[in-house]
Coordinates of C-alpha atoms in Angstrom, one line a residue:
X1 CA 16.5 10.5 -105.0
X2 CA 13.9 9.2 -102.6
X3 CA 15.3 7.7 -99.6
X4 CA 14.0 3.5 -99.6
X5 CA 13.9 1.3 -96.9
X6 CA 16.5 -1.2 -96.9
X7 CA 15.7 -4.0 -95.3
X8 CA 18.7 -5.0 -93.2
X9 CA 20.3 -8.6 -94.2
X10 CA 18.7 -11.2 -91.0
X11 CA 22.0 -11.1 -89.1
X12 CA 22.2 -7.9 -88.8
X13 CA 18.3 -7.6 -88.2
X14 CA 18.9 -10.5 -84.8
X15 CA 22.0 -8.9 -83.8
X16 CA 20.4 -5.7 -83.2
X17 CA 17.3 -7.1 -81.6
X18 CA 19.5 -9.1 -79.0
X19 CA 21.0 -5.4 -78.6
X20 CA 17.8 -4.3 -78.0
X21 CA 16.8 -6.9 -75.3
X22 CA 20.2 -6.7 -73.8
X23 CA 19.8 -2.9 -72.9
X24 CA 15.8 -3.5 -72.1
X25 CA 16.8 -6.1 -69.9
X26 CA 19.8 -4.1 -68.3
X27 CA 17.1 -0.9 -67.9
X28 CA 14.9 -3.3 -66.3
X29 CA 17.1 -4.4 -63.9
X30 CA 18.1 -1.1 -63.1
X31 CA 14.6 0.0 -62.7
X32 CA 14.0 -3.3 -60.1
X33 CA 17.1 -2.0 -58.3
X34 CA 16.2 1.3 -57.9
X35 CA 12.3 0.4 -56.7
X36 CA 14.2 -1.8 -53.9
X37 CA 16.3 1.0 -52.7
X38 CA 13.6 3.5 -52.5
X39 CA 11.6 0.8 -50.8
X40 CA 14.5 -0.2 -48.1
X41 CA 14.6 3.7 -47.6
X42 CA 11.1 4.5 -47.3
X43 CA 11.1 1.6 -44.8
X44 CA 14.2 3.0 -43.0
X45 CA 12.3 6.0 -42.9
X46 CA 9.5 5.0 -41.3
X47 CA 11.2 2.9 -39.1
X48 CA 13.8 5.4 -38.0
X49 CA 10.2 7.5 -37.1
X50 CA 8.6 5.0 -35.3
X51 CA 12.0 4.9 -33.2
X52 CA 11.6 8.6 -32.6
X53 CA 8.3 8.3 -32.2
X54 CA 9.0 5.3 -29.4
X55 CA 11.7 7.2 -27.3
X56 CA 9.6 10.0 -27.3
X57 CA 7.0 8.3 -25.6
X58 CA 9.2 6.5 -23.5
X59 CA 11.0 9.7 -22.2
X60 CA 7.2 11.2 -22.0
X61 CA 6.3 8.4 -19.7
X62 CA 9.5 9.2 -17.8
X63 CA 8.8 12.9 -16.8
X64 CA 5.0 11.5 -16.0
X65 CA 6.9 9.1 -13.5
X66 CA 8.8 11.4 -12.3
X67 CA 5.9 14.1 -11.8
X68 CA 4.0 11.5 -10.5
X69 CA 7.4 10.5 -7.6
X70 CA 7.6 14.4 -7.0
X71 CA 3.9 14.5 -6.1
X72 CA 4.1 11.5 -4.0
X73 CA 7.2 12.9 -1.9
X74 CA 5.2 15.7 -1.4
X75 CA 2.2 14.6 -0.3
X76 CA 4.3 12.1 2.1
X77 CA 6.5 15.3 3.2
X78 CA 3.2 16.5 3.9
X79 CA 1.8 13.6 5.8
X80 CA 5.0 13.3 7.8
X81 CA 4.2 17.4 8.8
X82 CA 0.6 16.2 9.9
X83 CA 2.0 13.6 11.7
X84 CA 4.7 15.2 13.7
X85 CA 1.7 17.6 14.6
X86 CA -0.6 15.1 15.7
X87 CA 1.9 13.3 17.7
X88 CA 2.5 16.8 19.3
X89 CA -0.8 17.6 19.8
X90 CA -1.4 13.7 20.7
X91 CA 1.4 14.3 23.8
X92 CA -0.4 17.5 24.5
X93 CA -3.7 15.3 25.1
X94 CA -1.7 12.6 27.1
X95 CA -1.5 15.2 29.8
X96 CA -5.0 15.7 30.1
X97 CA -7.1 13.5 32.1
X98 CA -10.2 12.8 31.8
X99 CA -12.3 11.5 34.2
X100 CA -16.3 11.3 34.6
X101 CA -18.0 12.3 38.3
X102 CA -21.4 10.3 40.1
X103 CA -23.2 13.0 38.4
X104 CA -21.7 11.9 34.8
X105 CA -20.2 15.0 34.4
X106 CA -17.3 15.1 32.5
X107 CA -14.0 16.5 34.3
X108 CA -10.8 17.2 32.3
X109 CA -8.0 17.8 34.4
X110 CA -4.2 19.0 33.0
X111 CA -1.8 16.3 34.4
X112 CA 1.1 18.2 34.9
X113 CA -1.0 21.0 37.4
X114 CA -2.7 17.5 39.0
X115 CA 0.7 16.3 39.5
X116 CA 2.1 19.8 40.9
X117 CA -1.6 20.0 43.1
X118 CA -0.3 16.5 44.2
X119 CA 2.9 17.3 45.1
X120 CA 1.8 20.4 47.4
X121 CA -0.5 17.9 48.7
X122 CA 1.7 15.7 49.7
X123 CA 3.9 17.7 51.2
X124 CA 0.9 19.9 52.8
X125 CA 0.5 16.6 54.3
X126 CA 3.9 16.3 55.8
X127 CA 3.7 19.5 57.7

């Protein structure tokens, strides 16, 4: 016997069909779902990367800063060393005098052995 095709009566035929669209539409669906999730996730993704990507930069900046501060202490460490120099070297200078003769010759005395060469005047002149 040869196997015919039996048409199937019409309600049969339309309740099948609506099966069919039922499922398609329910794939469909599924299929839309899924797209958004791997969407939200991709974009969770990338945003949870540009957050890394944001505090790394952020905590770069911060070690630049603070490179930047240690060099700056140090260089005003450093001044404060010149300084403290200079204003030793400065009271050093205080003590010399400096005075110019008729002849425009210039004359730098020490003022602690002027005042000691004053003092044994002075009292040279007492005797």
């Amino acid at each position: 016997m040869a196997a015919r095709f039996i048409p199937l009566q019409p309600k049969k035929q339309m309740k099948l069909e609506e099966e069919n669209n039922v499922e398609d539409k329910k794939k469909k669906k599924i299929n839309i779902e899924k797209e958004k999730f791997l969407k939200d996730k991709k974009e969770e993704i990338n945003k949870d990367k540009e957050n890394d990507k944001n505090i790394e930069e952020e905590e770069n900046e911060n070690i630049e800063q603070q490179l930047e501060d240690k060099k700056k202490k140090k260089i005003n460490i450093e001044k404060e060393k010149f300084k403290d120099k200079n204003s030793k070297n400065n009271k050093k200078n205080k003590k010399l005098i400096i005075n110019r003769n008729d002849e425009n010759e210039v004359i730098i005395k020490n003022k602690d052995i002027e005042t000691k060469e004053r003092i044994i005047e002075e009292e040279e002149n007492e005797i």
